[in-house]
CSV table of C-alpha atoms and ligand atoms in Angstrom, one decimal:
chain,number,residue,atom,x,y,z
A,414,MET,CA,16.5,-56.1,16.9
A,415,LYS,CA,19.9,-56.0,15.3
A,416,TYR,CA,19.8,-55.3,11.6
A,417,LEU,CA,16.1,-54.4,11.7
A,418,ASN,CA,15.5,-51.4,13.9
A,419,GLU,CA,18.4,-49.4,12.6
A,420,PHE,CA,17.0,-49.8,9.1
A,421,ARG,CA,13.6,-48.5,10.1
A,422,ASP,CA,14.7,-45.1,11.5
A,423,GLY,CA,12.2,-42.4,10.4
A,424,GLU,CA,14.6,-39.4,10.6
A,425,ALA,CA,17.2,-41.3,8.5
A,426,ALA,CA,14.4,-42.2,6.0
A,427,ARG,CA,13.3,-38.6,5.6
A,428,ARG,CA,17.0,-37.6,5.0
A,429,LEU,CA,17.3,-40.2,2.2
A,430,ALA,CA,14.1,-39.2,0.6
A,431,GLY,CA,15.3,-35.5,0.7
A,432,GLU,CA,18.6,-36.7,-1.0
A,433,ILE,CA,16.5,-38.4,-3.7
A,434,ARG,CA,14.5,-35.2,-4.1
A,435,ARG,CA,17.7,-33.2,-4.5
A,436,ILE,CA,19.3,-35.4,-7.1
A,437,ALA,CA,16.3,-36.3,-9.3
A,438,THR,CA,16.0,-33.7,-12.0
A,439,ARG,CA,13.6,-35.4,-14.3
A,440,ARG,CA,11.2,-38.3,-14.4
A,441,TRP,CA,12.6,-41.8,-13.8
A,442,ALA,CA,10.8,-45.2,-13.5
A,443,VAL,CA,12.4,-47.8,-11.1
A,444,MET,CA,11.1,-51.3,-10.8
A,445,GLU,CA,11.4,-53.2,-7.5
A,446,VAL,CA,11.5,-56.8,-8.7
A,447,CYS,CA,10.3,-58.5,-5.4
A,448,GLY,CA,6.8,-58.6,-4.0
A,449,GLY,CA,8.3,-58.5,-0.5
A,450,GLN,CA,9.8,-55.1,-1.4
A,451,THR,CA,6.4,-54.0,-2.9
A,452,HIS,CA,4.7,-54.8,0.4
A,453,SER,CA,7.4,-52.9,2.4
A,454,ILE,CA,7.1,-49.9,0.0
A,455,ILE,CA,3.3,-49.7,0.3
A,456,ARG,CA,3.2,-50.5,4.1
A,457,ASN,CA,5.8,-47.9,5.0
A,458,GLY,CA,4.5,-45.3,2.5
A,459,ILE,CA,7.9,-45.1,0.8
A,460,ASP,CA,6.3,-44.3,-2.6
A,461,GLN,CA,4.5,-41.4,-1.0
A,462,MET,CA,7.8,-40.0,0.4
A,463,LEU,CA,9.4,-39.9,-3.1
A,464,PRO,CA,9.3,-36.8,-5.3
A,465,THR,CA,7.0,-36.9,-8.3
A,466,GLU,CA,10.0,-37.4,-10.5
A,467,VAL,CA,10.5,-40.9,-9.2
A,468,GLU,CA,7.9,-43.6,-10.0
A,469,LEU,CA,8.1,-47.1,-8.6
A,470,ILE,CA,6.9,-49.9,-10.8
A,471,HIS,CA,6.0,-53.1,-9.1
A,472,GLY,CA,7.6,-56.2,-10.6
A,473,PRO,CA,6.8,-59.9,-11.0
A,474,GLY,CA,8.7,-61.1,-8.0
A,475,CYS,CA,5.9,-63.0,-6.1
A,476,PRO,CA,6.4,-66.7,-6.3
A,477,VAL,CA,2.7,-67.6,-5.7
A,478,CYS,CA,1.5,-65.1,-8.2
A,479,VAL,CA,3.7,-66.3,-11.1
A,480,THR,CA,2.9,-70.1,-10.6
A,481,PRO,CA,1.0,-71.0,-13.7
A,482,LEU,CA,-2.7,-71.7,-13.4
A,483,GLU,CA,-2.1,-75.1,-15.2
A,484,THR,CA,0.4,-76.0,-12.4
A,485,ILE,CA,-2.3,-75.1,-9.7
A,486,ASP,CA,-4.8,-77.3,-11.5
A,487,LYS,CA,-2.2,-80.1,-11.6
A,488,ALA,CA,-1.7,-79.6,-7.8
A,489,LEU,CA,-5.5,-79.8,-7.3
A,490,ALA,CA,-5.7,-83.0,-9.3
A,491,ILE,CA,-2.9,-84.7,-7.4
A,492,ALA,CA,-4.2,-83.5,-4.0
A,493,SER,CA,-7.6,-85.0,-4.8
A,494,ARG,CA,-6.2,-88.5,-5.0
A,495,PRO,CA,-7.0,-90.7,-2.0
A,496,GLU,CA,-3.5,-92.1,-1.6
A,497,VAL,CA,-1.9,-88.7,-1.5
A,498,ILE,CA,-0.8,-86.4,1.4
A,499,PHE,CA,-0.4,-83.1,-0.4
A,500,CYS,CA,2.0,-80.6,1.4
A,501,SER,CA,2.2,-76.9,0.7
A,502,PHE,CA,3.1,-73.6,2.3
A,503,GLY,CA,-0.1,-71.9,3.5
A,504,ASP,CA,0.0,-69.1,0.8
A,505,MET,CA,-1.0,-71.6,-1.9
A,506,LEU,CA,-4.1,-72.9,-0.3
A,507,ARG,CA,-6.3,-69.9,-1.3
A,508,VAL,CA,-4.8,-69.4,-4.8
A,509,PRO,CA,-7.6,-70.0,-7.3
A,510,GLY,CA,-7.2,-72.6,-9.9
A,511,SER,CA,-9.5,-72.8,-12.9
A,512,ALA,CA,-12.5,-74.0,-10.8
A,513,ARG,CA,-11.5,-74.3,-7.1
A,514,ASP,CA,-8.5,-74.0,-4.7
A,515,LEU,CA,-6.7,-76.4,-2.3
A,516,PHE,CA,-8.9,-75.4,0.6
A,517,GLN,CA,-11.9,-76.7,-1.3
A,518,VAL,CA,-10.0,-80.0,-2.0
A,519,LYS,CA,-9.3,-80.2,1.7
A,520,SER,CA,-13.0,-79.5,2.6
A,521,GLU,CA,-14.0,-82.3,0.2
A,522,GLY,CA,-11.8,-84.8,2.1
A,523,GLY,CA,-8.4,-84.3,0.3
A,524,ASP,CA,-5.4,-84.7,2.7
A,525,VAL,CA,-3.9,-81.3,2.2
A,526,ARG,CA,-1.4,-80.2,4.8
A,527,VAL,CA,0.4,-76.9,5.5
A,528,VAL,CA,4.1,-77.4,6.2
A,529,TYR,CA,6.7,-74.9,7.2
A,530,SER,CA,9.6,-76.5,5.4
A,531,PRO,CA,10.0,-79.1,2.6
A,532,LEU,CA,11.9,-81.2,5.0
A,533,ASP,CA,8.7,-81.6,7.0
A,534,ALA,CA,7.2,-83.2,3.9
A,535,VAL,CA,10.2,-85.6,3.8
A,536,THR,CA,9.5,-86.5,7.4
A,537,LEU,CA,5.8,-87.1,6.6
A,538,ALA,CA,6.9,-89.5,3.8
A,539,ARG,CA,9.1,-91.4,6.2
A,540,GLN,CA,6.3,-91.7,8.9
A,541,ASN,CA,3.6,-92.7,6.2
A,542,PRO,CA,5.2,-95.4,4.1
A,543,ASP,CA,1.8,-96.5,2.8
A,544,ARG,CA,0.9,-93.0,1.5
A,545,GLN,CA,2.2,-90.9,-1.3
A,546,VAL,CA,3.6,-87.6,0.0
A,547,VAL,CA,3.8,-84.8,-2.5
A,548,PHE,CA,5.4,-81.3,-1.8
A,549,PHE,CA,4.5,-78.3,-3.9
A,550,GLY,CA,7.9,-76.8,-4.7
A,551,ILE,CA,7.4,-73.3,-6.0
A,552,GLY,CA,9.3,-70.1,-5.8
A,553,PHE,CA,12.4,-68.2,-6.9
A,554,GLU,CA,16.0,-68.8,-6.2
A,555,THR,CA,15.3,-68.1,-2.5
A,556,THR,CA,13.2,-71.2,-1.8
A,557,ALA,CA,14.8,-73.5,-4.4
A,558,PRO,CA,17.9,-74.6,-2.3
A,559,ALA,CA,15.8,-76.0,0.6
A,560,ASN,CA,13.5,-77.8,-1.9
A,561,ALA,CA,16.5,-79.2,-3.7
A,562,MET,CA,17.8,-80.3,-0.3
A,563,ALA,CA,14.5,-82.1,0.5
A,564,VAL,CA,14.7,-84.1,-2.8
A,565,HIS,CA,18.3,-84.8,-2.1
A,566,LEU,CA,17.5,-86.1,1.3
A,567,ALA,CA,14.5,-88.2,0.1
A,568,ARG,CA,16.8,-90.0,-2.4
A,569,ARG,CA,19.5,-90.6,0.2
A,570,GLN,CA,16.9,-92.0,2.6
A,571,GLY,CA,15.5,-94.3,-0.2
A,572,LEU,CA,12.0,-92.8,0.1
A,573,GLU,CA,10.0,-94.0,-2.8
A,574,ASN,CA,6.7,-92.4,-1.6
A,575,PHE,CA,8.0,-88.8,-1.8
A,576,SER,CA,7.8,-86.6,-4.9
A,577,MET,CA,7.7,-82.9,-5.6
A,578,LEU,CA,5.5,-80.8,-8.0
A,579,VAL,CA,8.3,-78.4,-9.2
A,580,SER,CA,7.5,-74.9,-10.5
A,581,HIS,CA,10.6,-72.9,-9.8
A,582,VAL,CA,11.3,-69.7,-11.6
A,583,LEU,CA,14.4,-67.6,-12.1
A,584,VAL,CA,14.6,-63.7,-11.7
A,585,PRO,CA,17.2,-62.6,-14.3
A,586,PRO,CA,15.4,-64.0,-17.4
A,587,ALA,CA,12.2,-62.4,-16.2
A,588,MET,CA,14.0,-59.1,-15.9
A,589,GLU,CA,15.3,-59.5,-19.4
A,590,ALA,CA,11.8,-60.4,-20.7
A,591,ILE,CA,10.5,-57.1,-19.1
A,592,LEU,CA,13.3,-55.1,-20.7
A,593,GLY,CA,12.7,-56.6,-24.1
A,594,ALA,CA,9.0,-56.0,-24.1
A,595,PRO,CA,7.8,-53.2,-26.5
A,596,HIS,CA,5.9,-51.3,-23.7
A,597,CYS,CA,8.8,-51.5,-21.2
A,598,ARG,CA,9.1,-48.3,-19.1
A,599,VAL,CA,11.6,-49.6,-16.6
A,600,GLN,CA,14.8,-47.6,-16.4
A,601,ALA,CA,16.4,-49.2,-13.4
A,602,PHE,CA,16.0,-52.2,-11.2
A,603,LEU,CA,16.1,-52.8,-7.4
A,604,ALA,CA,17.2,-56.4,-7.6
A,605,ALA,CA,15.7,-58.7,-4.9
A,606,GLY,CA,18.2,-58.9,-2.0
A,607,HIS,CA,17.3,-62.5,-0.9
A,608,VAL,CA,17.6,-63.8,-4.5
A,609,CYS,CA,21.1,-62.1,-4.7
A,610,SER,CA,22.1,-63.6,-1.4
A,611,VAL,CA,21.8,-67.1,-2.8
A,612,MET,CA,22.9,-66.4,-6.4
A,613,GLY,CA,25.4,-63.7,-5.9
A,614,LEU,CA,25.6,-60.7,-8.3
A,615,ARG,CA,27.4,-62.4,-11.2
A,616,GLN,CA,24.3,-62.8,-13.4
A,617,TYR,CA,23.5,-59.1,-13.5
A,618,PRO,CA,26.4,-57.2,-15.2
A,619,PRO,CA,25.6,-58.6,-18.7
A,620,LEU,CA,22.0,-57.5,-18.3
A,621,ALA,CA,22.9,-54.0,-17.0
A,622,GLU,CA,25.4,-53.6,-20.0
A,623,ARG,CA,23.1,-54.9,-22.7
A,624,TYR,CA,20.1,-52.8,-21.7
A,625,SER,CA,22.0,-49.8,-20.2
A,626,VAL,CA,20.0,-50.2,-17.0
A,627,PRO,CA,21.3,-49.7,-13.5
A,628,ILE,CA,20.7,-52.7,-11.2
A,629,VAL,CA,21.0,-52.3,-7.4
A,630,ALA,CA,20.8,-55.2,-5.1
A,631,THR,CA,18.4,-54.0,-2.4
A,632,GLY,CA,17.1,-55.3,1.0
A,633,PHE,CA,13.6,-55.0,2.4
A,634,GLU,CA,13.6,-52.5,5.3
A,635,PRO,CA,12.6,-48.9,4.5
A,636,LEU,CA,16.2,-47.5,4.6
A,637,ASP,CA,17.4,-50.4,2.4
A,638,ILE,CA,14.8,-49.6,-0.2
A,639,LEU,CA,15.3,-45.8,0.0
A,640,GLU,CA,19.1,-46.3,-0.3
A,641,GLY,CA,18.5,-48.6,-3.3
A,642,ILE,CA,16.3,-46.0,-5.0
A,643,ARG,CA,18.9,-43.3,-4.2
A,644,ARG,CA,21.7,-45.2,-5.8
A,645,ALA,CA,19.6,-46.1,-8.9
A,646,ILE,CA,18.6,-42.5,-9.4
A,647,ALA,CA,22.2,-41.3,-8.9
A,648,GLN,CA,23.3,-43.6,-11.6
A,649,LEU,CA,20.5,-42.6,-13.9
A,650,GLU,CA,21.2,-38.9,-13.5
A,651,ALA,CA,24.9,-39.6,-14.2
A,652,GLY,CA,24.1,-41.7,-17.3
A,653,GLU,CA,25.5,-44.8,-15.8
A,654,SER,CA,24.3,-48.5,-15.8
A,655,ARG,CA,26.2,-50.5,-13.3
A,656,VAL,CA,25.4,-53.3,-10.8
A,657,GLU,CA,25.7,-52.0,-7.2
A,658,ASN,CA,25.3,-53.8,-4.0
A,659,ALA,CA,23.2,-51.8,-1.5
A,660,TYR,CA,22.6,-55.0,0.7
A,661,GLU,CA,26.1,-55.8,1.8
A,662,ARG,CA,25.1,-57.3,5.0
A,663,ALA,CA,23.6,-60.2,3.1
A,664,VAL,CA,24.8,-60.2,-0.5
A,665,THR,CA,28.2,-61.1,-2.0
A,666,LEU,CA,29.5,-61.3,-5.5
A,667,GLU,CA,29.8,-65.1,-5.4
A,668,GLY,CA,26.5,-65.9,-3.5
A,669,ASN,CA,26.0,-69.0,-1.2
A,670,ALA,CA,28.4,-71.7,-2.4
A,671,ALA,CA,26.6,-74.5,-0.5
A,672,ALA,CA,23.2,-73.6,-1.9
A,673,LEU,CA,24.5,-73.2,-5.4
A,674,LYS,CA,26.1,-76.7,-5.3
A,675,MET,CA,22.8,-78.2,-4.1
A,676,LEU,CA,20.9,-76.4,-6.9
A,677,ASP,CA,23.3,-77.5,-9.5
A,678,GLU,CA,23.0,-81.2,-8.4
A,679,VAL,CA,19.2,-81.4,-8.2
A,680,PHE,CA,17.9,-79.0,-10.8
A,681,GLU,CA,18.5,-78.1,-14.4
A,682,VAL,CA,17.4,-75.0,-16.2
A,683,THR,CA,14.3,-75.2,-18.4
A,684,ASP,CA,11.8,-72.9,-20.2
A,685,ARG,CA,9.1,-72.0,-17.8
A,686,ALA,CA,5.6,-70.5,-18.1
A,687,TRP,CA,4.7,-67.6,-15.7
A,688,ARG,CA,1.1,-67.0,-14.7
A,689,GLY,CA,-0.2,-64.0,-16.6
A,690,ILE,CA,3.0,-63.5,-18.5
A,691,GLY,CA,3.6,-66.6,-20.6
A,692,VAL,CA,6.7,-68.7,-21.3
A,693,ILE,CA,10.0,-67.1,-20.7
A,694,PRO,CA,13.0,-69.1,-22.2
A,695,ARG,CA,15.3,-70.7,-19.6
A,696,SER,CA,13.5,-69.0,-16.8
A,697,GLY,CA,12.9,-72.0,-14.5
A,698,TRP,CA,14.2,-75.1,-12.9
A,699,ARG,CA,13.1,-78.7,-13.1
A,700,LEU,CA,14.5,-81.8,-11.5
A,701,SER,CA,17.6,-83.1,-13.3
A,702,ALA,CA,17.8,-86.5,-14.9
A,703,ALA,CA,19.2,-88.1,-11.7
A,704,TYR,CA,16.2,-86.9,-9.7
A,705,ARG,CA,13.4,-87.2,-12.3
A,706,ALA,CA,11.9,-90.2,-10.4
A,707,PHE,CA,10.8,-87.7,-7.7
A,708,ASP,CA,8.9,-85.6,-10.3
A,709,ALA,CA,5.1,-85.6,-9.1
A,710,GLU,CA,4.0,-84.6,-12.6
A,711,LEU,CA,5.4,-87.8,-14.1
A,712,ARG,CA,4.5,-89.9,-11.2
A,713,PHE,CA,0.8,-88.9,-11.3
A,714,ALA,CA,0.7,-88.3,-15.1
A,715,VAL,CA,-1.3,-85.1,-14.7
A,716,THR,CA,-1.5,-84.1,-18.4
A,717,GLY,CA,-4.3,-82.8,-20.6
A,718,ILE,CA,-5.4,-80.1,-18.1
A,719,GLN,CA,-7.1,-77.1,-19.7
A,720,ALA,CA,-6.5,-74.1,-17.5
A,721,VAL,CA,-9.2,-71.3,-17.6
A,722,GLU,CA,-8.2,-67.8,-16.2
A,723,SER,CA,-10.8,-65.4,-15.1
A,724,PRO,CA,-11.5,-63.0,-18.0
A,725,LEU,CA,-11.7,-60.1,-15.4
A,726,CYS,CA,-8.2,-60.6,-14.1
A,727,HIS,CA,-5.4,-58.2,-15.3
A,728,ALA,CA,-2.7,-59.8,-13.1
A,729,GLY,CA,-0.4,-60.3,-16.1
A,730,GLU,CA,-0.3,-56.5,-16.6
A,731,VAL,CA,0.2,-55.9,-12.9
A,732,LEU,CA,3.1,-58.3,-12.7
A,733,GLN,CA,4.8,-56.6,-15.7
A,734,GLY,CA,4.3,-53.1,-14.3
A,735,ALA,CA,2.0,-52.1,-17.2
A,736,ILE,CA,-0.8,-51.1,-14.7
A,737,LYS,CA,-1.0,-50.5,-10.9
A,738,PRO,CA,-3.4,-52.9,-9.0
A,739,HIS,CA,-6.1,-50.2,-8.4
A,740,GLN,CA,-6.3,-49.7,-12.2
A,741,CYS,CA,-7.7,-53.1,-12.6
A,742,PRO,CA,-11.5,-52.7,-13.0
A,743,ALA,CA,-12.2,-55.6,-10.7
A,744,PHE,CA,-9.9,-54.3,-7.8
A,745,GLY,CA,-11.9,-54.0,-4.6
A,746,ARG,CA,-15.1,-54.9,-6.4
A,747,GLU,CA,-15.4,-58.4,-7.8
A,748,CYS,CA,-11.8,-59.1,-6.5
A,749,THR,CA,-10.9,-58.8,-2.8
A,750,PRO,CA,-8.8,-61.0,-0.5
A,751,ARG,CA,-12.0,-62.9,0.4
A,752,THR,CA,-13.1,-63.3,-3.2
A,753,PRO,CA,-9.8,-63.4,-5.1
A,754,LEU,CA,-9.8,-63.6,-8.9
A,755,GLY,CA,-6.1,-63.8,-9.2
A,756,ALA,CA,-3.1,-64.9,-7.1
A,757,THR,CA,-1.8,-61.3,-6.8
A,758,MET,CA,-4.8,-60.7,-4.5
A,759,VAL,CA,-4.2,-63.8,-2.4
A,760,SER,CA,-0.4,-63.9,-1.9
A,761,THR,CA,1.3,-62.2,1.1
A,762,GLU,CA,3.7,-60.9,-1.5
A,763,GLY,CA,1.1,-60.0,-4.2
A,764,ALA,CA,0.9,-56.4,-5.4
A,765,CYS,CA,-3.0,-56.4,-5.5
A,766,ALA,CA,-3.1,-57.6,-1.9
A,767,ALA,CA,-0.5,-55.0,-0.8
A,768,TYR,CA,-2.7,-52.1,-2.3
A,769,TYR,CA,-5.9,-53.7,-0.8
A,770,HIS,CA,-4.5,-54.3,2.7
A,771,TYR,CA,-3.1,-50.8,3.1
A,772,GLY,CA,-6.2,-49.2,1.6
A,773,ARG,CA,-4.3,-47.6,-1.2
A,774,PHE,CA,-6.4,-45.9,-3.9
A,775,LEU,CA,-9.7,-47.6,-2.8
A,776,ASP,CA,-12.7,-45.4,-3.7
A,777,ASP,CA,-15.6,-44.9,-1.3
A,778,GLU,CA,-17.7,-47.7,-2.8
A,779,ALA,CA,-15.0,-50.2,-2.6
A,780,LEU,CA,-14.1,-49.1,1.0
A,781,ALA,CA,-17.8,-49.5,2.0
A,782,SER,CA,-17.8,-53.1,0.6
A,783,ARG,CA,-14.8,-54.1,2.8
B,727,SF4,S1,-7.3,-56.9,-8.6
B,727,SF4,FE1,-7.8,-59.0,-8.7
B,727,SF4,S2,-8.7,-59.3,-10.7
B,727,SF4,FE2,-7.5,-57.4,-10.7
B,727,SF4,S3,-5.4,-57.9,-11.4
B,727,SF4,FE3,-5.5,-58.0,-9.2
B,727,SF4,S4,-5.9,-60.2,-8.8
B,727,SF4,FE4,-6.5,-59.8,-10.8
């Protein structure tokens, strides 16, 4: 497979790890922002190839994990309405709300459907003019353009029975919030390659300069990640803090012009709450005034919801890199993929799920209970 196999070569990976070992003279902490990168790191044992001088800290870049509990509860309330067909990507169905999840709503008779594209939800709205079709629009800058396109299309087709529950978040403000936190240990970032492929690299130089932190746009295959780490460590050792592109086959300075135009038309920047982290100023998108009529929150007036997070869940600390998943007391005990207490154990990009699925750091008791 072109652009995959050549980035999974074991010998080249060992050479890169050796180069990192050669240049790292003291301890450095590098955060991979994206949950997809976290899974690749754990699945491929990249963290175990690195010298003890280099610590990888897992970041908040999992769209399912950071969707606020209150928004999940709103989704549950909307999906329970008899006139609604509620559409979502499969990941969201098992994410626990305050009292239940979308699977439970489905088992109780709710019309909850898994779709593979937001455009499928638009088609459903066209095919079911007597029903209200709602799409759960979550995610980072990567999924936002397709979601924006769906709303744009619905308006163009005059569909009055389509709406979107929007909870989009933006990566750079979250990176800034992490850097500004008093307990921050992050000294360099591997920026998420797919986010950069949409947005370009323009947003990062001010951040790199203000916080003296190297930022390397990095892909998802083992060699991509090792090369990103190598460049980050080389900068740290040289006392530099630049933005570098280690994912040139997908990322440009300008980003994807068509996607940016669509985002600009349909969304506007807003303050946004992140699950487990709290409100980060100007860290999300909502529908712009011209598209507000497609806002499911307004259409179904889901207000006054009191979200209740599990007191056992430490996902906020996991998402900010303050603890590793296995350091959560509930990991592998009260909390497993079958009995998840937090979204980070459910999502395919969640750090807790990565540690659990690849058996990392489970003790004998937890292993026996699997
Ligand atoms: S292991 Fe479970 S309870 Fe602990 S932080 Fe992760 S999701 Fe939350």
